[in-house]
Amino acid sequence: MTDPRPFASHRVQVYYEDTDLSGAVYHANYLKYCERAREHLIGPQELAKLYNDHGIGFVVYRAELTYRKSAMLADLLDVRTRIHVESRYRAIFHQDIHRLPDDAQPIVNVLIHLVCVDQNQQLVPLPDWVYQGLKDLPSP
Amino acid sequence: MTDPRPFASHRVQVYYEDTDLSGAVYHANYLKYCERAREHLIGPQELAKLYNDHGIGFVVYRAELTYRKSAMLADLLDVRTRIHVESRYRAIFHQDIHRLPDDAQPIVNVLIHLVCVDQNQQLVPLPDWVYQGLKDLPSP
Amino acid sequence: MTDPRPFASHRVQVYYEDTDLSGAVYHANYLKYCERAREHLIGPQELAKLYNDHGIGFVVYRAELTYRKSAMLADLLDVRTRIHVESRYRAIFHQDIHRLPDDAQPIVNVLIHLVCVDQNQQLVPLPDWVYQGLKDLPSP
Amino acid sequence: MTDPRPFASHRVQVYYEDTDLSGAVYHANYLKYCERAREHLIGPQELAKLYNDHGIGFVVYRAELTYRKSAMLADLLDVRTRIHVESRYRAIFHQDIHRLPDDAQPIVNVLIHLVCVDQNQQLVPLPDWVYQGLKDLPSP
């Protein structure tokens, strides 16, 4: 049964570089896929400007991954993101990775706690437009 | 002046994962971008089938890279590929990486010599449909 | 205060390739460091033989990471592993990453659930010598 | 026949993370191995200080790789470096990667042209102690 809740979608093609000798995607790479999806939600240009002009960066504070099935070379994946903005300081991304065209069962479930830090690696609130923007995205 | 010769195009978005502490793309990653472009030229599904069903894989025999400028976070790149099929055994990919929207000057020039090997890592001819397909693509 | 429990130690040097534009180690790379430590516990040669001769591979079923501080270029890290062999089918690796020479506080805590699969990605028991070997290592 | 010229040695263990579905090391990763070797020649701490305190970084201007054989999981490699300091502005690293214990034939030959840039990505001379230090290392 397909999960009926809305989500933000990001497609990922699996290439040679992603696999290891088992033929499946190397387990650390799913973290990369999830970050690509998050970068598109905030906007690559906005993210770069925030860092270059204001010294503010996003940092993963906690990550949890449950690996149910393996992605293989040539698979087309869909990273489906829903966001819970816990506070001014922390957003929690629920990111389910599906292998297309199968909608029903995610192959990997990822939970990412994201915070913002300044140039001195000190915690700062999420910038206002990020906070509002994330609150408007599908929630878990 | 824009290079007027036709090419096969593959777009690459630069993410956090691609950069190093200099802020620029880590130098080895351009090889990944070029391989992604080559995989799309042959077809990810066809590539996977060739490997899984026939034990035939593509191997880089030689790579030459000239780094002229750096790609940065959020840049959108275009890998422009032209192919010289030197023989039944070797295809040479001329891959110029441009930072969009700048068409005129590639930031990295890459030359890749590709061969095919079987499961025992022995050289085999390029499969016929690959050989013909590559010959039909833009040449340098 | 230094944690007095014994552990298996694996040193990791941080290189350019490990960092991202923030200057810190990219968050997915800590999973690589932990896997290197696990490979040395089982033995790289033994691991390769198990896979090549018996088609048995190790698969991460679940990973949890808590990022407390960042590792930077030139840091020397120590991955400290303790193992709880939960059953014939699952080993749980508690891997604390320290930045040397600081012994007291890990910068990243990692928990890895490892299982074994055969060539068809079906769950199989841990090979006997692996099971016994892991039970003899420091426990959490 | 073993190459009798002296070299600077750097050992690399091949892990799961390094391989792709062919079972061999992914072709871009040899560039990482060579950079690790170069970082140890200059010194990881010195490299970090040069960057953090003086804004000076090392940039690969050109790379040439010839892949003769494949490295596999659990292989122990030796990156053997000889350096030609071409001018105050450029050092050329000849890096032959051997699979131990085989001394005679490198599996990959790498040539790296290295330059220094400041924070604005402008070419600067190699710092004096780097220039002198590299000149004292084995030459090709």
Coordinates of C-alpha atoms in Angstrom, one line a residue, chain B residues 3 12 20 25 27 48 51 54 56 64 73 76-77 81 102 115 127:
Chain B
D3 CA 33.1 25.8 -29.6
V12 CA 25.8 17.8 -13.0
D20 CA 36.7 20.0 -0.1
V25 CA 35.2 20.5 -6.0
H27 CA 39.9 17.1 -8.0
A48 CA 24.0 -3.2 -15.9
Y51 CA 27.8 -6.7 -16.7
H54 CA 27.6 -11.2 -20.0
I56 CA 31.5 -7.5 -19.6
E64 CA 44.2 12.8 -18.5
L73 CA 29.1 24.6 -4.4
L76 CA 25.6 23.7 -12.5
L77 CA 28.1 21.9 -14.8
T81 CA 31.4 14.6 -24.6
D102 CA 29.4 30.0 -19.5
V115 CA 38.3 -0.6 -23.0
P127 CA 30.1 -5.2 -28.0

